[in-house]
PDB file of C-alpha atoms in Angstrom:
ATOM      1  CA  MET E 211      -4.644  -3.616  15.807  1.00  0.00           C
ATOM      2  CA  ALA E 212      -5.328  -7.212  14.988  1.00  0.00           C
ATOM      3  CA  ILE E 213      -8.219  -9.196  16.386  1.00  0.00           C
ATOM      4  CA  GLU E 214      -7.887 -12.947  16.611  1.00  0.00           C
ATOM      5  CA  LEU E 215     -11.046 -15.026  16.352  1.00  0.00           C
ATOM      6  CA  LYS E 216     -11.457 -18.779  16.610  1.00  0.00           C
ATOM      7  CA  ASN E 217     -10.807 -19.438  12.914  1.00  0.00           C
ATOM      8  CA  SER E 218      -9.683 -16.099  11.477  1.00  0.00           C
ATOM      9  CA  MET E 219      -7.882 -12.828  12.195  1.00  0.00           C
ATOM     10  CA  PHE E 220      -8.914  -9.257  11.467  1.00  0.00           C
ATOM     11  CA  ILE E 221      -6.207  -6.805  10.375  1.00  0.00           C
ATOM     12  CA  HIS E 222      -6.937  -3.096  10.702  1.00  0.00           C
ATOM     13  CA  VAL E 223      -6.123  -1.101   7.558  1.00  0.00           C
ATOM     14  CA  PRO E 224      -6.089   2.583   8.626  1.00  0.00           C
ATOM     15  CA  LYS E 225      -8.974   4.814   7.543  1.00  0.00           C
ATOM     16  CA  CYS E 226     -11.037   1.853   6.349  1.00  0.00           C
ATOM     17  CA  GLY E 227     -13.591   1.346   9.092  1.00  0.00           C
ATOM     18  CA  GLY E 228     -11.278  -0.547  11.416  1.00  0.00           C
ATOM     19  CA  ARG E 229     -12.547   0.946  14.661  1.00  0.00           C
ATOM     20  CA  THR E 230     -16.126   0.154  13.660  1.00  0.00           C
ATOM     21  CA  ALA E 231     -15.169  -3.433  12.784  1.00  0.00           C
ATOM     22  CA  LYS E 232     -13.239  -3.751  16.036  1.00  0.00           C
ATOM     23  CA  MET E 233     -16.259  -2.597  18.051  1.00  0.00           C
ATOM     24  CA  MET E 234     -18.563  -5.093  16.326  1.00  0.00           C
ATOM     25  CA  LEU E 235     -16.121  -7.973  16.659  1.00  0.00           C
ATOM     26  CA  LYS E 236     -15.558  -7.332  20.359  1.00  0.00           C
ATOM     27  CA  ARG E 237     -19.264  -7.024  21.116  1.00  0.00           C
ATOM     28  CA  TYR E 238     -20.830  -9.635  18.889  1.00  0.00           C
ATOM     29  CA  VAL E 239     -18.317 -12.398  18.051  1.00  0.00           C
ATOM     30  CA  ASN E 240     -17.428 -15.310  20.326  1.00  0.00           C
ATOM     31  CA  GLU E 241     -13.776 -16.002  21.223  1.00  0.00           C
ATOM     32  CA  CYS E 242     -12.496 -12.548  20.304  1.00  0.00           C
ATOM     33  CA  LYS E 243      -8.990 -11.530  21.404  1.00  0.00           C
ATOM     34  CA  VAL E 244      -7.526  -8.067  20.679  1.00  0.00           C
ATOM     35  CA  LEU E 245      -3.813  -8.058  19.828  1.00  0.00           C
ATOM     36  CA  GLY E 246      -1.800  -4.843  19.958  1.00  0.00           C
ATOM     37  CA  ASP E 247      -4.500  -2.479  21.167  1.00  0.00           C
ATOM     38  CA  ASP E 248      -2.284   0.366  22.353  1.00  0.00           C
ATOM     39  CA  ILE E 249      -1.534   3.400  20.205  1.00  0.00           C
ATOM     40  CA  TYR E 250       1.871   2.146  19.077  1.00  0.00           C
ATOM     41  CA  GLU E 251       0.553  -1.246  17.969  1.00  0.00           C
ATOM     42  CA  SER E 252      -2.783  -0.060  16.618  1.00  0.00           C
ATOM     43  CA  HIS E 253      -1.980  -1.353  13.128  1.00  0.00           C
ATOM     44  CA  ALA E 254      -0.021  -4.478  14.006  1.00  0.00           C
ATOM     45  CA  THR E 255       0.220  -7.318  11.492  1.00  0.00           C
ATOM     46  CA  PRO E 256       1.109 -10.398  13.561  1.00  0.00           C
ATOM     47  CA  ASP E 257       1.959 -13.723  12.008  1.00  0.00           C
ATOM     48  CA  THR E 258      -0.838 -16.287  11.899  1.00  0.00           C
ATOM     49  CA  THR E 259      -1.904 -19.477  10.183  1.00  0.00           C
ATOM     50  CA  LYS E 260      -5.569 -18.442  10.364  1.00  0.00           C
ATOM     51  CA  GLN E 261      -7.552 -16.859   7.542  1.00  0.00           C
ATOM     52  CA  VAL E 262      -6.856 -13.116   7.570  1.00  0.00           C
ATOM     53  CA  PHE E 263      -9.422 -10.497   6.598  1.00  0.00           C
ATOM     54  CA  GLY E 264      -9.532  -6.727   6.428  1.00  0.00           C
ATOM     55  CA  PHE E 265     -11.408  -3.859   4.817  1.00  0.00           C
ATOM     56  CA  ILE E 266     -10.600  -1.290   2.132  1.00  0.00           C
ATOM     57  CA  ARG E 267     -12.568   1.682   0.851  1.00  0.00           C
ATOM     58  CA  HIS E 268     -13.056   3.769  -2.278  1.00  0.00           C
ATOM     59  CA  PRO E 269      -9.682   5.427  -3.024  1.00  0.00           C
ATOM     60  CA  ALA E 270     -11.191   8.915  -3.276  1.00  0.00           C
ATOM     61  CA  THR E 271     -12.756   8.896   0.180  1.00  0.00           C
ATOM     62  CA  PHE E 272      -9.703   7.053   1.536  1.00  0.00           C
ATOM     63  CA  VAL E 273      -7.230   9.756   0.479  1.00  0.00           C
ATOM     64  CA  HIS E 274      -9.579  12.438   1.815  1.00  0.00           C
ATOM     65  CA  SER E 275      -9.795  10.671   5.170  1.00  0.00           C
ATOM     66  CA  LEU E 276      -6.037  10.044   5.335  1.00  0.00           C
ATOM     67  CA  TRP E 277      -5.134  13.653   4.546  1.00  0.00           C
ATOM     68  CA  THR E 278      -7.712  14.982   7.033  1.00  0.00           C
ATOM     69  CA  HIS E 279      -6.309  12.652   9.699  1.00  0.00           C
ATOM     70  CA  ARG E 280      -2.717  13.680   9.026  1.00  0.00           C
ATOM     71  CA  SER E 281      -3.623  17.380   9.170  1.00  0.00           C
ATOM     72  CA  LYS E 282      -4.907  17.166  12.743  1.00  0.00           C
ATOM     73  CA  LYS E 283      -2.669  17.600  15.745  1.00  0.00           C
ATOM     74  CA  LYS E 284      -2.496  14.320  17.655  1.00  0.00           C
ATOM     75  CA  SER E 285      -2.373  13.867  21.415  1.00  0.00           C
ATOM     76  CA  HIS E 286       0.758  11.733  20.952  1.00  0.00           C
ATOM     77  CA  GLY E 287       2.526  13.948  18.377  1.00  0.00           C
ATOM     78  CA  ASP E 288       2.384  16.791  15.926  1.00  0.00           C
ATOM     79  CA  GLU E 289       0.205  17.258  12.900  1.00  0.00           C
ATOM     80  CA  TRP E 290       1.500  15.963   9.569  1.00  0.00           C
ATOM     81  CA  ASN E 291       2.964  12.830  11.161  1.00  0.00           C
ATOM     82  CA  TRP E 292       3.260  11.014   7.834  1.00  0.00           C
ATOM     83  CA  HIS E 293       4.012   7.294   8.137  1.00  0.00           C
ATOM     84  CA  PRO E 294       7.719   6.760   7.399  1.00  0.00           C
ATOM     85  CA  ASP E 295       7.363   3.281   5.897  1.00  0.00           C
ATOM     86  CA  ILE E 296       4.500   3.771   3.448  1.00  0.00           C
ATOM     87  CA  LYS E 297       5.265   4.834  -0.114  1.00  0.00           C
ATOM     88  CA  LEU E 298       2.056   6.838  -0.619  1.00  0.00           C
ATOM     89  CA  GLU E 299       2.618   8.947   2.488  1.00  0.00           C
ATOM     90  CA  GLN E 300       6.308   9.631   1.835  1.00  0.00           C
ATOM     91  CA  GLU E 301       6.100  10.304  -1.921  1.00  0.00           C
ATOM     92  CA  CYS E 302       2.789  12.184  -1.960  1.00  0.00           C
ATOM     93  CA  LYS E 303       2.717  14.073   1.351  1.00  0.00           C
ATOM     94  CA  SER E 304       1.722  17.700   1.155  1.00  0.00           C
ATOM     95  CA  LYS E 305       0.067  20.257   3.400  1.00  0.00           C
ATOM     96  CA  ASP E 306      -2.059  21.218   0.390  1.00  0.00           C
ATOM     97  CA  TYR E 307      -4.887  18.751  -0.221  1.00  0.00           C
ATOM     98  CA  ASN E 308      -5.056  19.183  -3.991  1.00  0.00           C
ATOM     99  CA  THR E 309      -1.286  18.719  -4.306  1.00  0.00           C
ATOM    100  CA  PHE E 310      -1.612  15.539  -2.223  1.00  0.00           C
ATOM    101  CA  ILE E 311      -4.321  14.222  -4.553  1.00  0.00           C
ATOM    102  CA  GLU E 312      -2.365  15.087  -7.695  1.00  0.00           C
ATOM    103  CA  ASN E 313       0.739  13.391  -6.326  1.00  0.00           C
ATOM    104  CA  ILE E 314      -1.255  10.191  -5.755  1.00  0.00           C
ATOM    105  CA  ILE E 315      -2.891  10.384  -9.201  1.00  0.00           C
ATOM    106  CA  ASN E 316       0.551  10.705 -10.828  1.00  0.00           C
ATOM    107  CA  GLY E 317       1.646   7.394  -9.288  1.00  0.00           C
ATOM    108  CA  ASP E 318       0.531   3.858 -10.013  1.00  0.00           C
ATOM    109  CA  ASN E 319      -1.622   1.892  -7.572  1.00  0.00           C
ATOM    110  CA  LEU E 320      -0.406   3.886  -4.573  1.00  0.00           C
ATOM    111  CA  VAL E 321      -3.688   3.423  -2.652  1.00  0.00           C
ATOM    112  CA  TRP E 322      -3.613  -0.331  -3.358  1.00  0.00           C
ATOM    113  CA  ASP E 323       0.025  -0.452  -2.203  1.00  0.00           C
ATOM    114  CA  TYR E 324      -1.074   1.304   1.005  1.00  0.00           C
ATOM    115  CA  TYR E 325      -3.723  -1.371   1.648  1.00  0.00           C
ATOM    116  CA  MET E 326      -1.222  -4.115   0.881  1.00  0.00           C
ATOM    117  CA  HIS E 327       1.259  -2.639   3.403  1.00  0.00           C
ATOM    118  CA  TYR E 328      -1.106  -4.157   5.969  1.00  0.00           C
ATOM    119  CA  LEU E 329      -2.686  -7.115   4.158  1.00  0.00           C
ATOM    120  CA  GLY E 330      -0.045  -8.083   1.599  1.00  0.00           C
ATOM    121  CA  LYS E 331       2.073 -10.268   3.868  1.00  0.00           C
ATOM    122  CA  TYR E 332      -0.780 -12.753   4.235  1.00  0.00           C
ATOM    123  CA  LYS E 333      -1.673 -15.486   1.777  1.00  0.00           C
ATOM    124  CA  ASN E 334      -5.049 -14.861   0.122  1.00  0.00           C
ATOM    125  CA  PRO E 335      -6.495 -12.345   2.609  1.00  0.00           C
ATOM    126  CA  MET E 336     -10.255 -11.876   2.454  1.00  0.00           C
ATOM    127  CA  ILE E 337     -10.972  -8.245   1.601  1.00  0.00           C
ATOM    128  CA  GLY E 338     -14.267  -6.541   2.364  1.00  0.00           C
ATOM    129  CA  LYS E 339     -15.441  -3.098   1.357  1.00  0.00           C
ATOM    130  CA  MET E 340     -15.918  -0.527   4.122  1.00  0.00           C
ATOM    131  CA  GLU E 341     -18.928   0.824   2.264  1.00  0.00           C
ATOM    132  CA  GLU E 342     -20.642  -2.522   2.730  1.00  0.00           C
ATOM    133  CA  LEU E 343     -20.148  -2.901   6.465  1.00  0.00           C
ATOM    134  CA  PRO E 344     -21.806  -4.695   8.212  1.00  0.00           C
ATOM    135  CA  ASN E 345     -22.958  -7.096   5.452  1.00  0.00           C
ATOM    136  CA  SER E 346     -19.404  -7.707   4.283  1.00  0.00           C
ATOM    137  CA  LEU E 347     -18.322  -8.530   7.838  1.00  0.00           C
ATOM    138  CA  ILE E 348     -21.223 -10.977   8.257  1.00  0.00           C
ATOM    139  CA  THR E 349     -20.279 -12.758   5.020  1.00  0.00           C
ATOM    140  CA  ILE E 350     -16.647 -13.057   6.124  1.00  0.00           C
ATOM    141  CA  LEU E 351     -17.589 -14.368   9.571  1.00  0.00           C
ATOM    142  CA  LYS E 352     -19.958 -16.944   8.083  1.00  0.00           C
ATOM    143  CA  THR E 353     -17.327 -18.081   5.563  1.00  0.00           C
ATOM    144  CA  ASN E 354     -14.878 -18.647   8.421  1.00  0.00           C
ATOM    145  CA  ASN E 355     -17.420 -20.480  10.596  1.00  0.00           C
ATOM    146  CA  GLU E 356     -17.232 -17.969  13.424  1.00  0.00           C
ATOM    147  CA  LYS E 357     -19.964 -17.834  16.073  1.00  0.00           C
ATOM    148  CA  PHE E 358     -21.512 -14.366  16.217  1.00  0.00           C
ATOM    149  CA  LYS E 359     -24.720 -12.393  16.712  1.00  0.00           C
ATOM    150  CA  GLU E 360     -25.770 -11.577  13.180  1.00  0.00           C
ATOM    151  CA  GLU E 361     -28.798  -9.397  14.004  1.00  0.00           C
ATOM    152  CA  ASP E 362     -26.788  -7.317  16.449  1.00  0.00           C
ATOM    153  CA  ILE E 363     -24.154  -6.579  13.797  1.00  0.00           C
ATOM    154  CA  LYS E 364     -26.885  -5.590  11.335  1.00  0.00           C
ATOM    155  CA  ASN E 365     -28.684  -3.338  13.790  1.00  0.00           C
ATOM    156  CA  ASN E 366     -25.883  -1.678  15.742  1.00  0.00           C
ATOM    157  CA  ILE E 367     -23.619  -0.141  13.130  1.00  0.00           C
ATOM    158  CA  TYR E 368     -21.830   2.975  14.316  1.00  0.00           C
ATOM    159  CA  VAL E 369     -19.181   4.559  12.133  1.00  0.00           C
ATOM    160  CA  HIS E 370     -16.317   5.543  14.422  1.00  0.00           C
ATOM    161  CA  GLY E 371     -14.189   8.431  13.213  1.00  0.00           C
ATOM    162  CA  ALA E 372     -16.495   9.334  10.334  1.00  0.00           C
ATOM    163  CA  ASN E 373     -15.533  12.465   8.396  1.00  0.00           C
ATOM    164  CA  ASP E 374     -19.144  13.641   8.485  1.00  0.00           C
ATOM    165  CA  ARG E 375     -19.855  13.241  12.180  1.00  0.00           C
ATOM    166  CA  GLN E 376     -23.330  14.816  11.944  1.00  0.00           C
ATOM    167  CA  LYS E 377     -24.479  12.055   9.593  1.00  0.00           C
ATOM    168  CA  ASN E 378     -22.345   9.361  11.281  1.00  0.00           C
ATOM    169  CA  LYS E 379     -20.863   8.222   7.990  1.00  0.00           C
ATOM    170  CA  PRO E 380     -17.770   8.792   5.854  1.00  0.00           C
ATOM    171  CA  VAL E 381     -17.626  11.813   3.588  1.00  0.00           C
ATOM    172  CA  GLU E 382     -19.546  11.351   0.340  1.00  0.00           C
ATOM    173  CA  LEU E 383     -17.541  10.602  -2.795  1.00  0.00           C
ATOM    174  CA  GLU E 384     -18.590  13.900  -4.399  1.00  0.00           C
ATOM    175  CA  GLN E 385     -17.195  15.811  -1.409  1.00  0.00           C
ATOM    176  CA  SER E 386     -13.783  14.168  -1.544  1.00  0.00           C
ATOM    177  CA  MET E 387     -12.447  15.603  -4.824  1.00  0.00           C
ATOM    178  CA  THR E 388     -13.544  16.850  -8.251  1.00  0.00           C
ATOM    179  CA  SER E 389     -15.021  14.442 -10.785  1.00  0.00           C
ATOM    180  CA  ASP E 390     -11.962  14.874 -13.004  1.00  0.00           C
ATOM    181  CA  GLN E 391      -9.614  14.067 -10.124  1.00  0.00           C
ATOM    182  CA  CYS E 392     -11.699  11.019  -9.195  1.00  0.00           C
ATOM    183  CA  ARG E 393     -11.701   9.765 -12.814  1.00  0.00           C
ATOM    184  CA  ARG E 394      -7.910  10.146 -13.040  1.00  0.00           C
ATOM    185  CA  LEU E 395      -7.381   8.563  -9.612  1.00  0.00           C
ATOM    186  CA  MET E 396      -9.426   5.532 -10.641  1.00  0.00           C
ATOM    187  CA  GLY E 397      -7.350   5.313 -13.821  1.00  0.00           C
ATOM    188  CA  SER E 398      -4.160   5.130 -11.747  1.00  0.00           C
ATOM    189  CA  GLU E 399      -5.568   2.438  -9.399  1.00  0.00           C
ATOM    190  CA  THR E 400      -5.829  -0.466 -11.827  1.00  0.00           C
ATOM    191  CA  LYS E 401      -5.457  -3.102  -9.087  1.00  0.00           C
ATOM    192  CA  LEU E 402      -8.694  -1.903  -7.438  1.00  0.00           C
ATOM    193  CA  LYS E 403     -10.840  -2.509 -10.520  1.00  0.00           C
ATOM    194  CA  GLU E 404     -11.907  -5.959  -9.288  1.00  0.00           C
ATOM    195  CA  PHE E 405     -13.618  -4.274  -6.332  1.00  0.00           C
ATOM    196  CA  ASP E 406     -15.953  -2.378  -8.659  1.00  0.00           C
ATOM    197  CA  TYR E 407     -15.053   1.101  -7.482  1.00  0.00           C
ATOM    198  CA  HIS E 408     -15.900   3.815 -10.001  1.00  0.00           C
ATOM    199  CA  ALA E 409     -15.510   7.523 -10.499  1.00  0.00           C
ATOM    200  CA  PHE E 410     -18.687   9.527  -9.912  1.00  0.00           C
TER     201      PHE E 410
END
């Protein structure tokens, strides 16, 4: 889904903290309007002249989250409902997790291309790191002169859809893949280097 604010617009990149960001925007930001909130428009990318922002995450935990999500049977469809329009999902899909990882590693910037499927149509989108929510969100909102409740965002973080539901946070990097796989994945994702993501 997209969320339109007074001066900016949030675009939801799947598996990158979008539901958490949506919750905080709806609760704590003035003049917040949800666009495309039903299941079929949950990742809409509407045209806008406003500053667009979205969030990405470490590629290793991203691919773990994406594969885990695809492996689950959905209320609106079957398991393994790979997205037909995204290169990573079509070229790398596998019911075996390690095969899925290796397929991604053997490509070039496939995770970055996935992120840009949602953010790439916009001129100079602001990109925050999911691992730094809520501070990244606060910085973006301040930069765009939005009116919001800063202390509430800081104090009411809840990670929707976290892989590790007992800890209420995404799966740790070390749990997502082997150190060798992570090192090789980071080598294939050259366009993410500016975001200071590293292998463990």
